[in-house]
PDB file of C-alpha atoms in Angstrom:
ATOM      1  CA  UNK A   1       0.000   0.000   0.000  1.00 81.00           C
ATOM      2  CA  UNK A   2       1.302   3.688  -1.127  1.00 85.00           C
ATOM      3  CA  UNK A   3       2.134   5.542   2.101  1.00 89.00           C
ATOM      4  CA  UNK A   4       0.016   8.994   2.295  1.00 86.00           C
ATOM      5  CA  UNK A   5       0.532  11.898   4.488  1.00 85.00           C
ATOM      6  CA  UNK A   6      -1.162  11.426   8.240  1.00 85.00           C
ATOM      7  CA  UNK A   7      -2.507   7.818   7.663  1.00 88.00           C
ATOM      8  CA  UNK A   8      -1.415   5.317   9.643  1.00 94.00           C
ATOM      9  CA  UNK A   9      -0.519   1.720   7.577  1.00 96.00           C
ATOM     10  CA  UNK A  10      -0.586  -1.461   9.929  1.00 97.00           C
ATOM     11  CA  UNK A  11       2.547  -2.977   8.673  1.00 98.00           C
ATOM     12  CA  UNK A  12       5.063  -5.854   9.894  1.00 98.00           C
ATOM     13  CA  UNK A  13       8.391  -5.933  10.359  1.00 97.00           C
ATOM     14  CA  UNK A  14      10.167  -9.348   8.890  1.00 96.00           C
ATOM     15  CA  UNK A  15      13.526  -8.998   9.635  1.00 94.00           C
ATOM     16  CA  UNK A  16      16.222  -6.791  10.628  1.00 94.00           C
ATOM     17  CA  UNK A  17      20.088  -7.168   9.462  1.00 90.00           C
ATOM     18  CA  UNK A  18      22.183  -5.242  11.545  1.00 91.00           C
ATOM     19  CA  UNK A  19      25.905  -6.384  10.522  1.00 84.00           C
ATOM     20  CA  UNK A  20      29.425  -5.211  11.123  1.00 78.00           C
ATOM     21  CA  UNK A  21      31.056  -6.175   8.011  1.00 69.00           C
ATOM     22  CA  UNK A  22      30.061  -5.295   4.051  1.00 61.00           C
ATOM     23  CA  UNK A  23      29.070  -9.264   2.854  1.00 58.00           C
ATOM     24  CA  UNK A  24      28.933  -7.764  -0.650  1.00 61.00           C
ATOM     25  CA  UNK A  25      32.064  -6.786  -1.680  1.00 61.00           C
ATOM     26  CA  UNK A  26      34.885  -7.674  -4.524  1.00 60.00           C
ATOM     27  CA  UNK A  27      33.254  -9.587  -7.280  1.00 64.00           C
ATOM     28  CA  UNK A  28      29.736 -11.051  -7.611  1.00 62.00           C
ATOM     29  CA  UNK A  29      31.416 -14.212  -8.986  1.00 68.00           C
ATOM     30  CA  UNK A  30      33.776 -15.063  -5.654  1.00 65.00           C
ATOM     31  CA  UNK A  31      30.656 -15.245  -3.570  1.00 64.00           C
ATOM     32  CA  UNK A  32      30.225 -13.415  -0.345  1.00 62.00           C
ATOM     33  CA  UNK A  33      32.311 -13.119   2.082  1.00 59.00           C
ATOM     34  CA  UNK A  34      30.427 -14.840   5.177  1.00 62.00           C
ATOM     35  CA  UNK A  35      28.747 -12.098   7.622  1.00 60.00           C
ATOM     36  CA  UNK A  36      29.621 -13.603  11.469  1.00 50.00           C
ATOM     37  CA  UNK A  37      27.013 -11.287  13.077  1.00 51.00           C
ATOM     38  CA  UNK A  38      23.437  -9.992  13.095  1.00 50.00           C
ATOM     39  CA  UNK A  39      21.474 -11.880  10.792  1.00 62.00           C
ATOM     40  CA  UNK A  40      18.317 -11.749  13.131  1.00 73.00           C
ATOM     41  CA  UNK A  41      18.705  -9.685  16.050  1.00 85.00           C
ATOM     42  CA  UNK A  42      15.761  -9.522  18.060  1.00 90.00           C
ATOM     43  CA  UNK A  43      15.675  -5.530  18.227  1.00 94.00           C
ATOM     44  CA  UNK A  44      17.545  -2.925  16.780  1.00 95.00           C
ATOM     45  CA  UNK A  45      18.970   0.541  18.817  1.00 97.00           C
ATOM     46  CA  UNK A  46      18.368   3.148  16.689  1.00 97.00           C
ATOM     47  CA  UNK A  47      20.502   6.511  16.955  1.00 97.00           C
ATOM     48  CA  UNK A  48      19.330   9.975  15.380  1.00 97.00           C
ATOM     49  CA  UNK A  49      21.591  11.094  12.958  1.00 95.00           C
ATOM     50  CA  UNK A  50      24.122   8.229  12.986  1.00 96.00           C
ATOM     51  CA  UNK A  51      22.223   4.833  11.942  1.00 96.00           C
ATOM     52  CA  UNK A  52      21.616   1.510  14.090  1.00 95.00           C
ATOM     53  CA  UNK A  53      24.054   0.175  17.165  1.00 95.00           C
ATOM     54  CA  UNK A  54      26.465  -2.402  15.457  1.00 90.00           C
ATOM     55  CA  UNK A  55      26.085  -1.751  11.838  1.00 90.00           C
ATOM     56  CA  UNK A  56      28.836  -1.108   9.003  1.00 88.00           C
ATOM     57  CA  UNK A  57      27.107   1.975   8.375  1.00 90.00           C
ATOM     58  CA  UNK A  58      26.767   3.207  11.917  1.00 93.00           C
ATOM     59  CA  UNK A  59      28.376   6.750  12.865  1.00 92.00           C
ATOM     60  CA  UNK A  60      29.748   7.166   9.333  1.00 90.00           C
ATOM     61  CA  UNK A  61      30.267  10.405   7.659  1.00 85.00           C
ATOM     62  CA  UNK A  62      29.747   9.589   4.487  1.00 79.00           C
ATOM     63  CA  UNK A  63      26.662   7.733   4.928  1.00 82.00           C
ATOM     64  CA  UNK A  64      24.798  10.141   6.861  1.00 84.00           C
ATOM     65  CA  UNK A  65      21.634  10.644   4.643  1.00 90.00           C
ATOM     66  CA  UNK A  66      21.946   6.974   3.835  1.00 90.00           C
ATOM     67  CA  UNK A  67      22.588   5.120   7.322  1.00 94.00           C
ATOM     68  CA  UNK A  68      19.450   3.111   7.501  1.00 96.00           C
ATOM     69  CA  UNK A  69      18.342   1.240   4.634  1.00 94.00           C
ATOM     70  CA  UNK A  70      14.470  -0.213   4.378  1.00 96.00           C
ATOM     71  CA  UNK A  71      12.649  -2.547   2.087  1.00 95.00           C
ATOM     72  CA  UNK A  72       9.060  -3.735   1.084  1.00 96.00           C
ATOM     73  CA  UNK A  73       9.652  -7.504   1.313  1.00 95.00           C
ATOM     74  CA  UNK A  74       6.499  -7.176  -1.497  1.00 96.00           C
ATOM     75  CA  UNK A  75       8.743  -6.615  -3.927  1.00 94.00           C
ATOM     76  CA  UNK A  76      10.681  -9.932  -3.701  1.00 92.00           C
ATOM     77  CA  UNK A  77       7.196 -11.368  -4.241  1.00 93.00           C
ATOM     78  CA  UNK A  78       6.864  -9.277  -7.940  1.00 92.00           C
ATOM     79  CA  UNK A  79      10.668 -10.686  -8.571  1.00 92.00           C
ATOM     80  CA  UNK A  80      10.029 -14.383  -7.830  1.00 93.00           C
ATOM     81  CA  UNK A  81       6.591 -13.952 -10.142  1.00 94.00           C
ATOM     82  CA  UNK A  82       8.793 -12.018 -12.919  1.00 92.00           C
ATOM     83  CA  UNK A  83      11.712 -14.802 -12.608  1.00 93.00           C
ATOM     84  CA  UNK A  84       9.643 -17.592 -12.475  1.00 94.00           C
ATOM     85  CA  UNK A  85      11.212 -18.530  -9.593  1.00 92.00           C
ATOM     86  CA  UNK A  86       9.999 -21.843  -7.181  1.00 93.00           C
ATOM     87  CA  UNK A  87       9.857 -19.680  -4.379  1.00 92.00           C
ATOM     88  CA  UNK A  88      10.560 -16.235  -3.109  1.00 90.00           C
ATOM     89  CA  UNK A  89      14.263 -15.651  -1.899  1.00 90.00           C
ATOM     90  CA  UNK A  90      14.889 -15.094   1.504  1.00 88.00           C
ATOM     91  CA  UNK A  91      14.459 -10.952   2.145  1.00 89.00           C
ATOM     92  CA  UNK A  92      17.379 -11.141   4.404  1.00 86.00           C
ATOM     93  CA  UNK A  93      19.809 -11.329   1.407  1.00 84.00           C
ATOM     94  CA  UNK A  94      18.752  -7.646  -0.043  1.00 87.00           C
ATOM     95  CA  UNK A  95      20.623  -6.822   2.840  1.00 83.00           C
ATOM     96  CA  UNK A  96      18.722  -3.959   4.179  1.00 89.00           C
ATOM     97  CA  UNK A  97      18.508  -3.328   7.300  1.00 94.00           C
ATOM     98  CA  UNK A  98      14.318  -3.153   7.932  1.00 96.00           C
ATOM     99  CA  UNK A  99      12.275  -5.357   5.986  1.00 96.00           C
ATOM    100  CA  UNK A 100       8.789  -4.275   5.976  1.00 97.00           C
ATOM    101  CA  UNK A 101       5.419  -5.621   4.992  1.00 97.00           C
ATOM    102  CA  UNK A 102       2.614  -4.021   4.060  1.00 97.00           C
ATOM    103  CA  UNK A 103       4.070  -0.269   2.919  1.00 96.00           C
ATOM    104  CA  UNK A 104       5.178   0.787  -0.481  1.00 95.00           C
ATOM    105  CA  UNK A 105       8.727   2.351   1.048  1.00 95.00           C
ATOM    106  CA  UNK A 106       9.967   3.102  -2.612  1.00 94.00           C
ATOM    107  CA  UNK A 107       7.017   5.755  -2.492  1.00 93.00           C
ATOM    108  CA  UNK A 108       9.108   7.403   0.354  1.00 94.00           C
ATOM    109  CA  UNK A 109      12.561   8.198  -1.327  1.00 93.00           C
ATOM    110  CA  UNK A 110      13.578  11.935  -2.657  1.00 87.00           C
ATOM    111  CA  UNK A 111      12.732  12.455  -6.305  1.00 80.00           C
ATOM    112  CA  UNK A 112      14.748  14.730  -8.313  1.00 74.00           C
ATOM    113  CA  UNK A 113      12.624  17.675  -7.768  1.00 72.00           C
ATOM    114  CA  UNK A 114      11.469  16.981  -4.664  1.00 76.00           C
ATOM    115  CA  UNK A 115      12.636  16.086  -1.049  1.00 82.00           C
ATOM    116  CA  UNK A 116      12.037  12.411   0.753  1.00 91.00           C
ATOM    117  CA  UNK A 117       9.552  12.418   3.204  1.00 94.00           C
ATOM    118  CA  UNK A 118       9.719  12.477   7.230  1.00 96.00           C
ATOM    119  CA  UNK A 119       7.717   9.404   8.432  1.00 97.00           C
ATOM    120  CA  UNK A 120       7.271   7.238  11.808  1.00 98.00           C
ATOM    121  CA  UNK A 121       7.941   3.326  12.424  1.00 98.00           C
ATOM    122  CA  UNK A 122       6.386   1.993  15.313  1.00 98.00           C
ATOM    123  CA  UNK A 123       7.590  -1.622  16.071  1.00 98.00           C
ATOM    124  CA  UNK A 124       5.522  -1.164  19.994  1.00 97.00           C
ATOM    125  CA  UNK A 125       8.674   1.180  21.836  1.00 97.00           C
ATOM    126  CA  UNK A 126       7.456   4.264  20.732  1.00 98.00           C
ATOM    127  CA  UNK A 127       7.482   5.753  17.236  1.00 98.00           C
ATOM    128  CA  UNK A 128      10.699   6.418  15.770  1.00 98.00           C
ATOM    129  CA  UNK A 129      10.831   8.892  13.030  1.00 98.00           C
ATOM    130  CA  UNK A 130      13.054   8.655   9.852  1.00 97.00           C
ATOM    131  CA  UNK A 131      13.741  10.990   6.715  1.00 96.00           C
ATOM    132  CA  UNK A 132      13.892   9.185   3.675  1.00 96.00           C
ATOM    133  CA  UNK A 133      16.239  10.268   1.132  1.00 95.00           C
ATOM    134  CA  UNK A 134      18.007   8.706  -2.023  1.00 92.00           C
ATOM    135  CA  UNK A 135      16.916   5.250  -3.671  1.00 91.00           C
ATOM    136  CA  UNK A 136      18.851   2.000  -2.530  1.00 88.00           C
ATOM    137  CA  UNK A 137      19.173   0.752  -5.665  1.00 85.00           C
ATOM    138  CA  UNK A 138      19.964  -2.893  -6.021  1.00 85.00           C
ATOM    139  CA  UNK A 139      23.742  -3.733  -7.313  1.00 80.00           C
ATOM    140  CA  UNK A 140      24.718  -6.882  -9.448  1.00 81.00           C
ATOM    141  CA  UNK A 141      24.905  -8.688  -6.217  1.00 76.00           C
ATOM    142  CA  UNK A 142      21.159  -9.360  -6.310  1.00 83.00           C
ATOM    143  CA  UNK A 143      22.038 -11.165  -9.432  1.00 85.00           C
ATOM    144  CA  UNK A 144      24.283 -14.171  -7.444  1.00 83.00           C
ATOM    145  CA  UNK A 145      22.268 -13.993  -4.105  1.00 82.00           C
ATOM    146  CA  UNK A 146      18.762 -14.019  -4.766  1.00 84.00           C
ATOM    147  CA  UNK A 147      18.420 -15.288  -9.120  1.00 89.00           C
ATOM    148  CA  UNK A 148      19.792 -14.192 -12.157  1.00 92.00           C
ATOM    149  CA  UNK A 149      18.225 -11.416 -13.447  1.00 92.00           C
ATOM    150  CA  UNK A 150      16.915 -10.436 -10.132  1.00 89.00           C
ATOM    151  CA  UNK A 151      19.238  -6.929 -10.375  1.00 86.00           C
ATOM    152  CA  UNK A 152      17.207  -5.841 -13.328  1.00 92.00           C
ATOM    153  CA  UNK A 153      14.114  -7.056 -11.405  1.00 91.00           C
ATOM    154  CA  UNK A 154      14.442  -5.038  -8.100  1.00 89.00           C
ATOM    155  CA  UNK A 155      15.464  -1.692 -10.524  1.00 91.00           C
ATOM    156  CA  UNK A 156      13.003   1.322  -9.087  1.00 90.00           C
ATOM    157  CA  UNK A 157      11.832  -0.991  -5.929  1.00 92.00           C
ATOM    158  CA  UNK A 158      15.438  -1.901  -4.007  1.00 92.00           C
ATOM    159  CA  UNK A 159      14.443  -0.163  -1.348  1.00 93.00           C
ATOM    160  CA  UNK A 160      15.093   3.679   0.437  1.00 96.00           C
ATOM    161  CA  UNK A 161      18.400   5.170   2.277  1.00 94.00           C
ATOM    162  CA  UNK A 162      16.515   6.695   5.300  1.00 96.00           C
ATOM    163  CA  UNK A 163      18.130   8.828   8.345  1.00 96.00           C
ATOM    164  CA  UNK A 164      17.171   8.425  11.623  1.00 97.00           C
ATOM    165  CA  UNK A 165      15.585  11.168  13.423  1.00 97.00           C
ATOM    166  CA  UNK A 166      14.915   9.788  16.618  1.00 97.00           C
ATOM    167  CA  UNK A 167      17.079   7.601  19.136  1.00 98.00           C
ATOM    168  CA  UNK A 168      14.578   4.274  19.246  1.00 98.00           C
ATOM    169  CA  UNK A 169      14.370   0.628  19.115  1.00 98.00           C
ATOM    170  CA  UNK A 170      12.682  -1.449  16.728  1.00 98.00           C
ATOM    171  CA  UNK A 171      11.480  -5.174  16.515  1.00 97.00           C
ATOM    172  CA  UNK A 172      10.273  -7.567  13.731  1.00 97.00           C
ATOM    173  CA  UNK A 173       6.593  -8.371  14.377  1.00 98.00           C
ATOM    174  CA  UNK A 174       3.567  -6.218  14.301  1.00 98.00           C
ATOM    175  CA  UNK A 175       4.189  -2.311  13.461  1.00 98.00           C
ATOM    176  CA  UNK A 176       2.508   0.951  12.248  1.00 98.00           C
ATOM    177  CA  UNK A 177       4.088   3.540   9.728  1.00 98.00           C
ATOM    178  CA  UNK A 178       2.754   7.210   9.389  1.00 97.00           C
ATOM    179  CA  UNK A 179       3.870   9.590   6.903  1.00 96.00           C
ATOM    180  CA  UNK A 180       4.932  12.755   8.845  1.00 96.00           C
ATOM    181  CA  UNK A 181       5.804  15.143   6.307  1.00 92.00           C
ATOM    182  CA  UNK A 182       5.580  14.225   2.205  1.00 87.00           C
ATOM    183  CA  UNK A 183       8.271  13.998   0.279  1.00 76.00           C
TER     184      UNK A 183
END
C-alpha cells in the first residue's frame, strides 16, 4: 500500500540485518564473504543522525543521509513472479537493514525535484521517526544472491536510504508507519 501523508498503515516488520562487516564486496562471482554477526537480532537501537548500534554503516560520515536502509519484502514477491522462480528468496539477502510488509517504502525516497519524506515506524517502543532520502538501488549482487536477473528485477523498488531522526528501538513483528511530512 502507497504511504500517504497522516494515515497510519498497519505494517510488519520481517527482519532486521544489523551487521558489522560489508558481505557484498569484490566480485559477484567469488561469492560473499560470510557475515559472522546480526542476521536476526531480536531488536535494533536506533541513533538519530548516525544509523543503528552495530552496523557497518553506523556513525559514518559519508553515509549520513543513507545510514538506515528499508525494504518492502512485497517486492521480492513481484521478482520471484517475474523470474519464475519456485519460491521467493529469503528478504534477508537484499541486505537492508528493515524489511517491511505491508508499505510501499519506494514511495518514500527523494525524487529529483522533490525532497524524501519524514515518516514514523512503530515496532511497539514508541514511534521512531526517519527521513527518507536517495533510492537504494539494487547492485549486481542481487544477481548471485537471490536469481539471475533479479538486479534488473528489483530496478526502481530496491528499497530507500533513510536517516534516523529519533534515538529508538525497533522489533520484527507487528508495526505501524505514518507519513509525517511528504516527500
Amino acid at each position: 500500500m502507497r504511504p500517504e501523508l497522516g494515515v497510519e498503515l498497519a505494517v510488519e516488520i520481517v527482519g532486521l540485518l544489523v551487521s558489522p562487516v560489508h558481505a557484498y564486496e569484490g566480485r559477484p562471482g567469488d561469492g560473499p564473504r560470510p557475515d559472522p554477526d546480526g542476521r536476526h537480532p531480536a531488536s535494533v537501537q536506533v541513533r538519530a543522525g548516525l544509523g543503528l548500534v552495530g552496523d557497518r554503516y553506523f556513525a559514518r560520515p559519508a553515509h549520513r543521509h543513507a545510514a538506515v536502509t528499508l525494504f518492502a519484502v512485497e517486492s521480492l514477491d513481484a521478482v520471484a513472479r517475474e523470474l519464475a522462480l519456485p519460491a521467493v528468496p529469503d528478504p534477508l539477502l537484499t541486505r537492508r537493514n528493515i524489511l517491511l510488509r505491508g508499505a510501499d517504502v519506494d514511495a518514500l525516497a527523494a525524487g529529483r525535484d522533490r525532497a524524501g519524506a519524514v515518516f514514523a515506524l512503530d515496532s511497539g517502543d514508541g514511534p521512531v521517526r526517519f527521513r527518507a532520502h536517495r533510492a537504494a538501488n539494487p547492485c549486481r549482487w542481487m544477481d548471485v544472491v537471490l536469481a539471475p536477473g533479479a538486479f534488473r528485477a528489483l530496478r526502481g523498488r530496491g528499497g530507500v536510504r533513510c536517516e534516523p531522526l529519533d534515538n529508538g528501538v525497533l522489533r520484527p513483528g507487528p508495526a505501524r508507519l505514518r507519513v509525517l511530512e511528504p516527500g
